[in-house]
PDB file of C-alpha atoms in Angstrom:
ATOM      1  CA  UNK A   1      -0.983  11.781 -31.554  1.00  0.00           C
ATOM      2  CA  UNK A   2      -2.323  15.298 -31.901  1.00  0.00           C
ATOM      3  CA  UNK A   3      -4.784  14.247 -34.564  1.00  0.00           C
ATOM      4  CA  UNK A   4      -6.421  11.760 -32.218  1.00  0.00           C
ATOM      5  CA  UNK A   5      -9.924  13.071 -31.441  1.00  0.00           C
ATOM      6  CA  UNK A   6     -11.987  10.217 -30.065  1.00  0.00           C
ATOM      7  CA  UNK A   7     -13.799  11.913 -27.179  1.00  0.00           C
ATOM      8  CA  UNK A   8     -14.315   8.697 -25.205  1.00  0.00           C
ATOM      9  CA  UNK A   9     -10.545   8.118 -25.218  1.00  0.00           C
ATOM     10  CA  UNK A  10      -9.864  11.713 -24.187  1.00  0.00           C
ATOM     11  CA  UNK A  11     -12.194  11.257 -21.219  1.00  0.00           C
ATOM     12  CA  UNK A  12     -10.486   7.968 -20.328  1.00  0.00           C
ATOM     13  CA  UNK A  13      -7.003   9.496 -20.432  1.00  0.00           C
ATOM     14  CA  UNK A  14      -8.187  12.366 -18.235  1.00  0.00           C
ATOM     15  CA  UNK A  15      -9.515   9.766 -15.773  1.00  0.00           C
ATOM     16  CA  UNK A  16      -6.151   7.961 -15.747  1.00  0.00           C
ATOM     17  CA  UNK A  17      -4.388  11.257 -15.069  1.00  0.00           C
ATOM     18  CA  UNK A  18      -6.638  12.936 -12.469  1.00  0.00           C
ATOM     19  CA  UNK A  19      -8.219   9.958 -10.662  1.00  0.00           C
ATOM     20  CA  UNK A  20      -5.724   7.125 -11.072  1.00  0.00           C
ATOM     21  CA  UNK A  21      -2.662   9.370 -10.899  1.00  0.00           C
ATOM     22  CA  UNK A  22      -0.781   7.498 -13.648  1.00  0.00           C
ATOM     23  CA  UNK A  23       2.450   8.831 -15.055  1.00  0.00           C
ATOM     24  CA  UNK A  24       2.508  10.797 -18.374  1.00  0.00           C
ATOM     25  CA  UNK A  25       4.568   7.959 -19.896  1.00  0.00           C
ATOM     26  CA  UNK A  26       1.972   5.335 -18.979  1.00  0.00           C
ATOM     27  CA  UNK A  27      -0.910   7.499 -20.244  1.00  0.00           C
ATOM     28  CA  UNK A  28       0.989   8.048 -23.512  1.00  0.00           C
ATOM     29  CA  UNK A  29       1.164   4.260 -23.911  1.00  0.00           C
ATOM     30  CA  UNK A  30      -2.625   3.915 -23.438  1.00  0.00           C
ATOM     31  CA  UNK A  31      -3.187   6.688 -25.923  1.00  0.00           C
ATOM     32  CA  UNK A  32      -0.945   5.075 -28.527  1.00  0.00           C
ATOM     33  CA  UNK A  33      -2.628   1.649 -28.140  1.00  0.00           C
ATOM     34  CA  UNK A  34      -6.169   3.027 -28.400  1.00  0.00           C
ATOM     35  CA  UNK A  35      -5.269   5.278 -31.313  1.00  0.00           C
ATOM     36  CA  UNK A  36      -3.970   2.281 -33.212  1.00  0.00           C
ATOM     37  CA  UNK A  37      -7.095   0.250 -32.376  1.00  0.00           C
ATOM     38  CA  UNK A  38      -9.603   2.823 -33.622  1.00  0.00           C
ATOM     39  CA  UNK A  39      -7.644   3.598 -36.747  1.00  0.00           C
ATOM     40  CA  UNK A  40      -7.552  -0.172 -37.474  1.00  0.00           C
ATOM     41  CA  UNK A  41     -11.324  -0.402 -37.014  1.00  0.00           C
ATOM     42  CA  UNK A  42     -12.017   2.557 -39.300  1.00  0.00           C
ATOM     43  CA  UNK A  43      -9.698   1.251 -42.046  1.00  0.00           C
ATOM     44  CA  UNK A  44     -11.462  -2.148 -42.027  1.00  0.00           C
ATOM     45  CA  UNK A  45     -15.079  -0.905 -42.091  1.00  0.00           C
ATOM     46  CA  UNK A  46     -17.038  -0.941 -45.362  1.00  0.00           C
ATOM     47  CA  UNK A  47     -18.520   2.438 -44.470  1.00  0.00           C
ATOM     48  CA  UNK A  48     -15.755   4.244 -42.591  1.00  0.00           C
ATOM     49  CA  UNK A  49     -16.759   6.797 -39.987  1.00  0.00           C
ATOM     50  CA  UNK A  50     -14.794   9.976 -39.471  1.00  0.00           C
ATOM     51  CA  UNK A  51     -12.704   9.434 -36.306  1.00  0.00           C
ATOM     52  CA  UNK A  52     -14.202  12.605 -34.813  1.00  0.00           C
ATOM     53  CA  UNK A  53     -17.704  11.142 -35.177  1.00  0.00           C
ATOM     54  CA  UNK A  54     -17.192   7.945 -33.160  1.00  0.00           C
ATOM     55  CA  UNK A  55     -20.091   7.717 -30.762  1.00  0.00           C
ATOM     56  CA  UNK A  56     -20.933   5.611 -27.749  1.00  0.00           C
ATOM     57  CA  UNK A  57     -23.279   3.683 -30.073  1.00  0.00           C
ATOM     58  CA  UNK A  58     -20.357   3.004 -32.486  1.00  0.00           C
ATOM     59  CA  UNK A  59     -18.294   1.629 -29.590  1.00  0.00           C
ATOM     60  CA  UNK A  60     -21.233  -0.387 -28.263  1.00  0.00           C
ATOM     61  CA  UNK A  61     -21.285  -2.270 -31.574  1.00  0.00           C
ATOM     62  CA  UNK A  62     -17.668  -3.402 -31.305  1.00  0.00           C
ATOM     63  CA  UNK A  63     -17.649  -7.167 -31.090  1.00  0.00           C
ATOM     64  CA  UNK A  64     -15.169  -9.743 -29.750  1.00  0.00           C
ATOM     65  CA  UNK A  65     -14.352 -10.674 -33.358  1.00  0.00           C
ATOM     66  CA  UNK A  66     -13.238  -7.084 -34.018  1.00  0.00           C
ATOM     67  CA  UNK A  67     -10.816  -7.401 -31.143  1.00  0.00           C
ATOM     68  CA  UNK A  68      -9.553 -10.764 -32.449  1.00  0.00           C
ATOM     69  CA  UNK A  69      -8.995  -9.211 -35.891  1.00  0.00           C
ATOM     70  CA  UNK A  70      -6.984  -6.385 -34.307  1.00  0.00           C
ATOM     71  CA  UNK A  71      -4.786  -8.775 -32.303  1.00  0.00           C
ATOM     72  CA  UNK A  72      -4.182 -10.822 -35.472  1.00  0.00           C
ATOM     73  CA  UNK A  73      -3.236  -7.632 -37.305  1.00  0.00           C
ATOM     74  CA  UNK A  74      -0.713  -6.797 -34.515  1.00  0.00           C
ATOM     75  CA  UNK A  75       0.835 -10.193 -34.762  1.00  0.00           C
ATOM     76  CA  UNK A  76       0.929 -10.630 -38.549  1.00  0.00           C
ATOM     77  CA  UNK A  77       1.167  -7.131 -40.016  1.00  0.00           C
ATOM     78  CA  UNK A  78       3.126  -5.359 -37.255  1.00  0.00           C
ATOM     79  CA  UNK A  79       5.137  -8.279 -35.943  1.00  0.00           C
ATOM     80  CA  UNK A  80       4.145  -7.641 -32.330  1.00  0.00           C
ATOM     81  CA  UNK A  81       5.327 -10.350 -29.925  1.00  0.00           C
ATOM     82  CA  UNK A  82       3.290 -11.723 -27.048  1.00  0.00           C
ATOM     83  CA  UNK A  83       4.423  -9.017 -24.619  1.00  0.00           C
ATOM     84  CA  UNK A  84       3.472  -6.150 -26.925  1.00  0.00           C
ATOM     85  CA  UNK A  85       0.107  -7.749 -27.772  1.00  0.00           C
ATOM     86  CA  UNK A  86      -0.564  -8.344 -24.050  1.00  0.00           C
ATOM     87  CA  UNK A  87       0.072  -4.685 -23.293  1.00  0.00           C
ATOM     88  CA  UNK A  88      -2.409  -3.559 -25.974  1.00  0.00           C
ATOM     89  CA  UNK A  89      -5.023  -6.020 -24.723  1.00  0.00           C
ATOM     90  CA  UNK A  90      -4.620  -4.599 -21.214  1.00  0.00           C
ATOM     91  CA  UNK A  91      -5.179  -1.093 -22.602  1.00  0.00           C
ATOM     92  CA  UNK A  92      -8.368  -2.233 -24.376  1.00  0.00           C
ATOM     93  CA  UNK A  93      -9.676  -4.007 -21.278  1.00  0.00           C
ATOM     94  CA  UNK A  94      -9.086  -0.984 -19.052  1.00  0.00           C
ATOM     95  CA  UNK A  95     -10.730   1.296 -21.591  1.00  0.00           C
ATOM     96  CA  UNK A  96     -13.889  -0.761 -22.056  1.00  0.00           C
ATOM     97  CA  UNK A  97     -14.177  -1.448 -18.312  1.00  0.00           C
ATOM     98  CA  UNK A  98     -14.080   2.339 -17.769  1.00  0.00           C
ATOM     99  CA  UNK A  99     -16.796   2.955 -20.376  1.00  0.00           C
ATOM    100  CA  UNK A 100     -19.018   0.257 -18.824  1.00  0.00           C
ATOM    101  CA  UNK A 101     -18.443   1.610 -15.285  1.00  0.00           C
ATOM    102  CA  UNK A 102     -19.385   5.120 -16.501  1.00  0.00           C
ATOM    103  CA  UNK A 103     -22.594   3.745 -18.069  1.00  0.00           C
ATOM    104  CA  UNK A 104     -21.561   4.695 -21.602  1.00  0.00           C
ATOM    105  CA  UNK A 105     -21.779   1.130 -22.903  1.00  0.00           C
ATOM    106  CA  UNK A 106     -23.865  -1.794 -21.683  1.00  0.00           C
ATOM    107  CA  UNK A 107     -21.713  -4.690 -22.706  1.00  0.00           C
ATOM    108  CA  UNK A 108     -17.947  -5.029 -22.433  1.00  0.00           C
ATOM    109  CA  UNK A 109     -16.548  -6.918 -25.500  1.00  0.00           C
ATOM    110  CA  UNK A 110     -13.195  -7.556 -23.775  1.00  0.00           C
ATOM    111  CA  UNK A 111     -14.582  -9.805 -21.041  1.00  0.00           C
ATOM    112  CA  UNK A 112     -13.770 -12.968 -22.966  1.00  0.00           C
ATOM    113  CA  UNK A 113     -10.669 -11.568 -24.673  1.00  0.00           C
ATOM    114  CA  UNK A 114      -7.782 -13.810 -23.622  1.00  0.00           C
ATOM    115  CA  UNK A 115      -4.193 -12.764 -23.090  1.00  0.00           C
ATOM    116  CA  UNK A 116      -1.511 -14.391 -25.226  1.00  0.00           C
ATOM    117  CA  UNK A 117       0.675 -16.924 -23.473  1.00  0.00           C
ATOM    118  CA  UNK A 118       3.941 -15.358 -22.392  1.00  0.00           C
ATOM    119  CA  UNK A 119       6.998 -17.385 -21.605  1.00  0.00           C
ATOM    120  CA  UNK A 120       8.239 -16.582 -18.112  1.00  0.00           C
ATOM    121  CA  UNK A 121      11.897 -15.651 -18.132  1.00  0.00           C
ATOM    122  CA  UNK A 122      14.192 -14.766 -15.246  1.00  0.00           C
ATOM    123  CA  UNK A 123      14.992 -11.053 -15.107  1.00  0.00           C
ATOM    124  CA  UNK A 124      18.257  -9.945 -16.640  1.00  0.00           C
ATOM    125  CA  UNK A 125      20.627  -8.520 -14.020  1.00  0.00           C
ATOM    126  CA  UNK A 126      24.245  -7.628 -13.372  1.00  0.00           C
ATOM    127  CA  UNK A 127      26.356  -9.887 -11.176  1.00  0.00           C
ATOM    128  CA  UNK A 128      28.087  -8.374  -8.172  1.00  0.00           C
ATOM    129  CA  UNK A 129      31.409  -8.275 -10.003  1.00  0.00           C
ATOM    130  CA  UNK A 130      29.795  -6.529 -12.972  1.00  0.00           C
ATOM    131  CA  UNK A 131      28.254  -3.953 -10.669  1.00  0.00           C
ATOM    132  CA  UNK A 132      31.680  -3.241  -9.151  1.00  0.00           C
ATOM    133  CA  UNK A 133      33.196  -2.990 -12.617  1.00  0.00           C
ATOM    134  CA  UNK A 134      30.491  -0.579 -13.721  1.00  0.00           C
ATOM    135  CA  UNK A 135      30.956   1.687 -10.741  1.00  0.00           C
ATOM    136  CA  UNK A 136      34.767   1.734 -11.123  1.00  0.00           C
ATOM    137  CA  UNK A 137      34.405   2.731 -14.802  1.00  0.00           C
ATOM    138  CA  UNK A 138      32.456   5.970 -14.124  1.00  0.00           C
ATOM    139  CA  UNK A 139      34.415   9.053 -15.149  1.00  0.00           C
ATOM    140  CA  UNK A 140      33.930  12.307 -17.038  1.00  0.00           C
ATOM    141  CA  UNK A 141      32.473  15.748 -16.406  1.00  0.00           C
ATOM    142  CA  UNK A 142      29.442  14.333 -14.548  1.00  0.00           C
ATOM    143  CA  UNK A 143      31.286  11.646 -12.633  1.00  0.00           C
ATOM    144  CA  UNK A 144      29.818  12.473  -9.217  1.00  0.00           C
ATOM    145  CA  UNK A 145      26.272  12.814 -10.531  1.00  0.00           C
ATOM    146  CA  UNK A 146      26.361   9.590 -12.577  1.00  0.00           C
ATOM    147  CA  UNK A 147      28.049   7.638  -9.762  1.00  0.00           C
ATOM    148  CA  UNK A 148      25.262   8.740  -7.435  1.00  0.00           C
ATOM    149  CA  UNK A 149      22.556   7.873  -9.935  1.00  0.00           C
ATOM    150  CA  UNK A 150      23.890   4.363 -10.552  1.00  0.00           C
ATOM    151  CA  UNK A 151      24.488   3.821  -6.839  1.00  0.00           C
ATOM    152  CA  UNK A 152      20.842   4.636  -6.073  1.00  0.00           C
ATOM    153  CA  UNK A 153      19.655   2.376  -8.870  1.00  0.00           C
ATOM    154  CA  UNK A 154      21.770  -0.535  -7.610  1.00  0.00           C
ATOM    155  CA  UNK A 155      20.957  -0.087  -3.949  1.00  0.00           C
ATOM    156  CA  UNK A 156      17.402   1.152  -3.939  1.00  0.00           C
ATOM    157  CA  UNK A 157      15.817  -0.490  -7.032  1.00  0.00           C
ATOM    158  CA  UNK A 158      14.263   2.727  -8.334  1.00  0.00           C
ATOM    159  CA  UNK A 159      12.302   3.120 -11.530  1.00  0.00           C
ATOM    160  CA  UNK A 160      13.941   5.636 -13.887  1.00  0.00           C
ATOM    161  CA  UNK A 161      10.984   8.043 -13.649  1.00  0.00           C
ATOM    162  CA  UNK A 162      11.168   7.873  -9.832  1.00  0.00           C
ATOM    163  CA  UNK A 163      14.831   8.757  -9.889  1.00  0.00           C
ATOM    164  CA  UNK A 164      14.384  11.707 -12.235  1.00  0.00           C
ATOM    165  CA  UNK A 165      11.574  13.098 -10.063  1.00  0.00           C
ATOM    166  CA  UNK A 166      13.571  13.136  -6.804  1.00  0.00           C
ATOM    167  CA  UNK A 167      13.666  16.546  -5.145  1.00  0.00           C
ATOM    168  CA  UNK A 168      16.359  17.512  -2.682  1.00  0.00           C
ATOM    169  CA  UNK A 169      13.709  17.794   0.031  1.00  0.00           C
ATOM    170  CA  UNK A 170      12.762  14.159  -0.567  1.00  0.00           C
ATOM    171  CA  UNK A 171      15.922  13.199   1.338  1.00  0.00           C
ATOM    172  CA  UNK A 172      15.746  13.651   5.119  1.00  0.00           C
ATOM    173  CA  UNK A 173      18.677  12.268   7.083  1.00  0.00           C
ATOM    174  CA  UNK A 174      19.023   8.682   5.758  1.00  0.00           C
ATOM    175  CA  UNK A 175      15.491   8.333   4.383  1.00  0.00           C
ATOM    176  CA  UNK A 176      14.590   8.835   0.725  1.00  0.00           C
ATOM    177  CA  UNK A 177      10.885   9.379   0.023  1.00  0.00           C
ATOM    178  CA  UNK A 178       9.870   8.200  -3.420  1.00  0.00           C
ATOM    179  CA  UNK A 179       6.646   9.004  -5.242  1.00  0.00           C
ATOM    180  CA  UNK A 180       5.845   5.970  -7.333  1.00  0.00           C
ATOM    181  CA  UNK A 181       3.038   4.703  -9.527  1.00  0.00           C
ATOM    182  CA  UNK A 182      -0.366   6.162  -8.709  1.00  0.00           C
ATOM    183  CA  UNK A 183       1.341   8.907  -6.718  1.00  0.00           C
ATOM    184  CA  UNK A 184       1.902   6.415  -3.904  1.00  0.00           C
ATOM    185  CA  UNK A 185       4.761   7.317  -1.600  1.00  0.00           C
ATOM    186  CA  UNK A 186       7.225   4.952  -0.005  1.00  0.00           C
ATOM    187  CA  UNK A 187      10.250   5.474   2.196  1.00  0.00           C
ATOM    188  CA  UNK A 188      13.613   3.838   1.503  1.00  0.00           C
ATOM    189  CA  UNK A 189      16.414   3.814   4.106  1.00  0.00           C
ATOM    190  CA  UNK A 190      19.676   4.839   2.415  1.00  0.00           C
ATOM    191  CA  UNK A 191      22.804   2.779   3.150  1.00  0.00           C
ATOM    192  CA  UNK A 192      26.249   4.213   3.681  1.00  0.00           C
ATOM    193  CA  UNK A 193      27.279   4.148   0.023  1.00  0.00           C
ATOM    194  CA  UNK A 194      24.116   5.939  -1.060  1.00  0.00           C
ATOM    195  CA  UNK A 195      24.713   8.671   1.564  1.00  0.00           C
ATOM    196  CA  UNK A 196      28.371   9.018   0.623  1.00  0.00           C
ATOM    197  CA  UNK A 197      27.654   9.309  -3.121  1.00  0.00           C
ATOM    198  CA  UNK A 198      24.897  11.861  -2.426  1.00  0.00           C
ATOM    199  CA  UNK A 199      27.198  14.024  -0.317  1.00  0.00           C
ATOM    200  CA  UNK A 200      29.919  13.936  -3.019  1.00  0.00           C
ATOM    201  CA  UNK A 201      27.428  14.858  -5.710  1.00  0.00           C
ATOM    202  CA  UNK A 202      25.770  17.659  -3.693  1.00  0.00           C
ATOM    203  CA  UNK A 203      29.180  19.294  -3.126  1.00  0.00           C
ATOM    204  CA  UNK A 204      29.634  19.487  -6.880  1.00  0.00           C
ATOM    205  CA  UNK A 205      26.028  20.589  -7.455  1.00  0.00           C
ATOM    206  CA  UNK A 206      26.350  23.467  -4.945  1.00  0.00           C
ATOM    207  CA  UNK A 207      29.196  25.070  -6.947  1.00  0.00           C
ATOM    208  CA  UNK A 208      26.759  26.309  -9.617  1.00  0.00           C
ATOM    209  CA  UNK A 209      23.737  27.227  -7.521  1.00  0.00           C
ATOM    210  CA  UNK A 210      23.227  30.480  -9.432  1.00  0.00           C
ATOM    211  CA  UNK A 211      22.949  28.601 -12.721  1.00  0.00           C
ATOM    212  CA  UNK A 212      20.405  26.070 -11.563  1.00  0.00           C
ATOM    213  CA  UNK A 213      16.993  26.526 -13.205  1.00  0.00           C
ATOM    214  CA  UNK A 214      15.144  23.712 -11.378  1.00  0.00           C
ATOM    215  CA  UNK A 215      16.168  24.459  -7.805  1.00  0.00           C
ATOM    216  CA  UNK A 216      14.183  21.589  -6.294  1.00  0.00           C
ATOM    217  CA  UNK A 217      15.510  18.869  -8.614  1.00  0.00           C
ATOM    218  CA  UNK A 218      18.209  16.600  -7.177  1.00  0.00           C
ATOM    219  CA  UNK A 219      19.685  15.421 -10.455  1.00  0.00           C
ATOM    220  CA  UNK A 220      20.411  18.039 -13.078  1.00  0.00           C
ATOM    221  CA  UNK A 221      21.247  18.000 -16.760  1.00  0.00           C
ATOM    222  CA  UNK A 222      24.136  19.876 -18.376  1.00  0.00           C
ATOM    223  CA  UNK A 223      21.585  22.726 -18.902  1.00  0.00           C
ATOM    224  CA  UNK A 224      20.937  22.899 -15.139  1.00  0.00           C
ATOM    225  CA  UNK A 225      17.360  21.669 -15.532  1.00  0.00           C
ATOM    226  CA  UNK A 226      15.869  18.462 -14.059  1.00  0.00           C
ATOM    227  CA  UNK A 227      17.461  15.493 -15.754  1.00  0.00           C
ATOM    228  CA  UNK A 228      15.201  13.592 -18.165  1.00  0.00           C
ATOM    229  CA  UNK A 229      14.729   9.841 -18.463  1.00  0.00           C
ATOM    230  CA  UNK A 230      16.549   9.957 -21.816  1.00  0.00           C
ATOM    231  CA  UNK A 231      19.394  11.836 -20.161  1.00  0.00           C
ATOM    232  CA  UNK A 232      19.748   9.132 -17.504  1.00  0.00           C
ATOM    233  CA  UNK A 233      19.509   6.355 -20.119  1.00  0.00           C
ATOM    234  CA  UNK A 234      22.231   7.970 -22.234  1.00  0.00           C
ATOM    235  CA  UNK A 235      24.519   8.406 -19.261  1.00  0.00           C
ATOM    236  CA  UNK A 236      24.101   4.782 -18.187  1.00  0.00           C
ATOM    237  CA  UNK A 237      24.633   3.574 -21.727  1.00  0.00           C
ATOM    238  CA  UNK A 238      27.900   5.511 -21.914  1.00  0.00           C
ATOM    239  CA  UNK A 239      29.226   4.026 -18.680  1.00  0.00           C
ATOM    240  CA  UNK A 240      28.098   0.512 -19.669  1.00  0.00           C
ATOM    241  CA  UNK A 241      30.238   0.794 -22.770  1.00  0.00           C
ATOM    242  CA  UNK A 242      33.221   2.006 -20.734  1.00  0.00           C
ATOM    243  CA  UNK A 243      32.833  -1.021 -18.482  1.00  0.00           C
ATOM    244  CA  UNK A 244      32.551  -3.238 -21.581  1.00  0.00           C
ATOM    245  CA  UNK A 245      29.061  -4.321 -20.665  1.00  0.00           C
ATOM    246  CA  UNK A 246      26.283  -4.576 -23.210  1.00  0.00           C
ATOM    247  CA  UNK A 247      24.329  -1.247 -23.090  1.00  0.00           C
ATOM    248  CA  UNK A 248      21.389  -2.783 -24.940  1.00  0.00           C
ATOM    249  CA  UNK A 249      21.096  -5.670 -22.512  1.00  0.00           C
ATOM    250  CA  UNK A 250      21.652  -3.730 -19.281  1.00  0.00           C
ATOM    251  CA  UNK A 251      19.204  -0.817 -19.343  1.00  0.00           C
ATOM    252  CA  UNK A 252      18.233   1.360 -16.352  1.00  0.00           C
ATOM    253  CA  UNK A 253      15.337  -0.995 -15.627  1.00  0.00           C
ATOM    254  CA  UNK A 254      17.817  -3.921 -15.485  1.00  0.00           C
ATOM    255  CA  UNK A 255      19.602  -2.062 -12.723  1.00  0.00           C
ATOM    256  CA  UNK A 256      16.326  -2.172 -10.785  1.00  0.00           C
ATOM    257  CA  UNK A 257      16.255  -5.937 -11.363  1.00  0.00           C
ATOM    258  CA  UNK A 258      19.875  -6.107 -10.167  1.00  0.00           C
ATOM    259  CA  UNK A 259      19.127  -4.288  -6.944  1.00  0.00           C
ATOM    260  CA  UNK A 260      16.299  -6.714  -6.079  1.00  0.00           C
ATOM    261  CA  UNK A 261      18.393  -9.753  -6.993  1.00  0.00           C
ATOM    262  CA  UNK A 262      21.432  -8.688  -4.959  1.00  0.00           C
ATOM    263  CA  UNK A 263      19.302  -7.904  -1.897  1.00  0.00           C
ATOM    264  CA  UNK A 264      17.710 -11.329  -2.055  1.00  0.00           C
ATOM    265  CA  UNK A 265      20.991 -13.167  -2.804  1.00  0.00           C
ATOM    266  CA  UNK A 266      23.267 -11.444  -0.334  1.00  0.00           C
ATOM    267  CA  UNK A 267      21.096  -9.637   2.187  1.00  0.00           C
ATOM    268  CA  UNK A 268      18.923 -12.391   3.653  1.00  0.00           C
ATOM    269  CA  UNK A 269      15.948 -10.114   2.959  1.00  0.00           C
ATOM    270  CA  UNK A 270      12.437 -11.506   2.851  1.00  0.00           C
ATOM    271  CA  UNK A 271      10.241 -10.988  -0.222  1.00  0.00           C
ATOM    272  CA  UNK A 272       7.848  -8.633   1.567  1.00  0.00           C
ATOM    273  CA  UNK A 273      10.659  -6.235   2.355  1.00  0.00           C
ATOM    274  CA  UNK A 274      11.763  -6.254  -1.305  1.00  0.00           C
ATOM    275  CA  UNK A 275       8.142  -5.591  -2.304  1.00  0.00           C
ATOM    276  CA  UNK A 276       8.096  -2.544  -0.036  1.00  0.00           C
ATOM    277  CA  UNK A 277      11.392  -1.156  -1.348  1.00  0.00           C
ATOM    278  CA  UNK A 278      10.466  -1.626  -5.018  1.00  0.00           C
ATOM    279  CA  UNK A 279       6.932  -0.243  -4.542  1.00  0.00           C
ATOM    280  CA  UNK A 280       5.127  -3.266  -5.946  1.00  0.00           C
ATOM    281  CA  UNK A 281       1.433  -3.276  -5.273  1.00  0.00           C
ATOM    282  CA  UNK A 282       1.310  -7.059  -5.295  1.00  0.00           C
ATOM    283  CA  UNK A 283       3.918  -9.459  -3.937  1.00  0.00           C
ATOM    284  CA  UNK A 284       3.290 -11.674  -6.955  1.00  0.00           C
ATOM    285  CA  UNK A 285       5.103  -9.054  -9.043  1.00  0.00           C
ATOM    286  CA  UNK A 286       8.107  -9.159  -6.723  1.00  0.00           C
ATOM    287  CA  UNK A 287       8.272 -12.941  -6.943  1.00  0.00           C
ATOM    288  CA  UNK A 288       9.954 -12.768 -10.360  1.00  0.00           C
ATOM    289  CA  UNK A 289      13.113 -11.836  -8.453  1.00  0.00           C
ATOM    290  CA  UNK A 290      13.143 -15.022  -6.435  1.00  0.00           C
ATOM    291  CA  UNK A 291      15.018 -16.835  -9.196  1.00  0.00           C
ATOM    292  CA  UNK A 292      18.171 -18.447  -7.808  1.00  0.00           C
ATOM    293  CA  UNK A 293      21.382 -19.676  -9.459  1.00  0.00           C
ATOM    294  CA  UNK A 294      23.005 -23.090  -9.118  1.00  0.00           C
ATOM    295  CA  UNK A 295      25.319 -21.937  -6.300  1.00  0.00           C
ATOM    296  CA  UNK A 296      22.314 -20.913  -4.190  1.00  0.00           C
ATOM    297  CA  UNK A 297      20.623 -24.218  -4.908  1.00  0.00           C
ATOM    298  CA  UNK A 298      23.706 -26.170  -3.866  1.00  0.00           C
ATOM    299  CA  UNK A 299      23.983 -24.060  -0.731  1.00  0.00           C
ATOM    300  CA  UNK A 300      20.313 -24.772   0.072  1.00  0.00           C
ATOM    301  CA  UNK A 301      20.646 -28.531  -0.307  1.00  0.00           C
ATOM    302  CA  UNK A 302      24.001 -28.626   1.464  1.00  0.00           C
ATOM    303  CA  UNK A 303      22.630 -26.782   4.482  1.00  0.00           C
ATOM    304  CA  UNK A 304      19.919 -29.392   5.002  1.00  0.00           C
ATOM    305  CA  UNK A 305      20.504 -30.870   8.495  1.00  0.00           C
ATOM    306  CA  UNK A 306      20.097 -34.386   7.057  1.00  0.00           C
ATOM    307  CA  UNK A 307      23.177 -33.869   4.878  1.00  0.00           C
ATOM    308  CA  UNK A 308      25.091 -36.147   7.231  1.00  0.00           C
ATOM    309  CA  UNK A 309      25.518 -39.859   7.480  1.00  0.00           C
ATOM    310  CA  UNK A 310      23.297 -41.468  10.190  1.00  0.00           C
TER     311      UNK A 310
END
């Protein structure tokens, strides 16, 4: 991406970072999507413009048909599914809305750009027995660390970036303070198992205090630096294999799904509480976890007070 020199996009990415407080990973996604769009435009113009010379006037002349051609290219040439195309459309919409708000273009060509229809599917999650199997399978040199990581995922529904960014000072008594999307903070009460796994891990962590390079970081890599998202993913993949669970199906984000599902299924927790714990801005996002299985449906109908002969 280092060769990407469209000034308007640079300004937009700076806005996402400094004003919106988006994560580096999210900003990288926007950058990739917009990079691809402008390179597509230039390759399909009769008189290509050097990418460094793209002006506000050039962008003002982008039409809805240009956007449709790009979406078609994503589908046919790159094999992008509905979800991938939808993400790129969201990037384009955000970018053009920003330019219009800043007064750099008069008309926004994405206003009538429709999202592809996406089939709604229930989130993939581990059953309670699978969770217990996974936790029992954890072993190795980083047993205490990995047990604590997976315990927090399964009990607190954290995003992987949130978990990696936890500092020791973020834990006060039984409250974990998480900095989520947009630098918004939320507090999550830790249950007994979370506290126990944290204490066990911190005992091990304290043995090598003089080697630790990132003193504030809670979770450390084998190099004594803050653990990375790839480090967490690799650790979870390893333990999934040990537990004979599909590591490609049950990713760290699926552990977040699992936490939400188990809280709803076994905890008699209302949807607003789940929204607060997960850090969702809108309750509509949380509602994907309200899927129920056949046993819950049977329980619901059986508990009806009219389920008696009159």
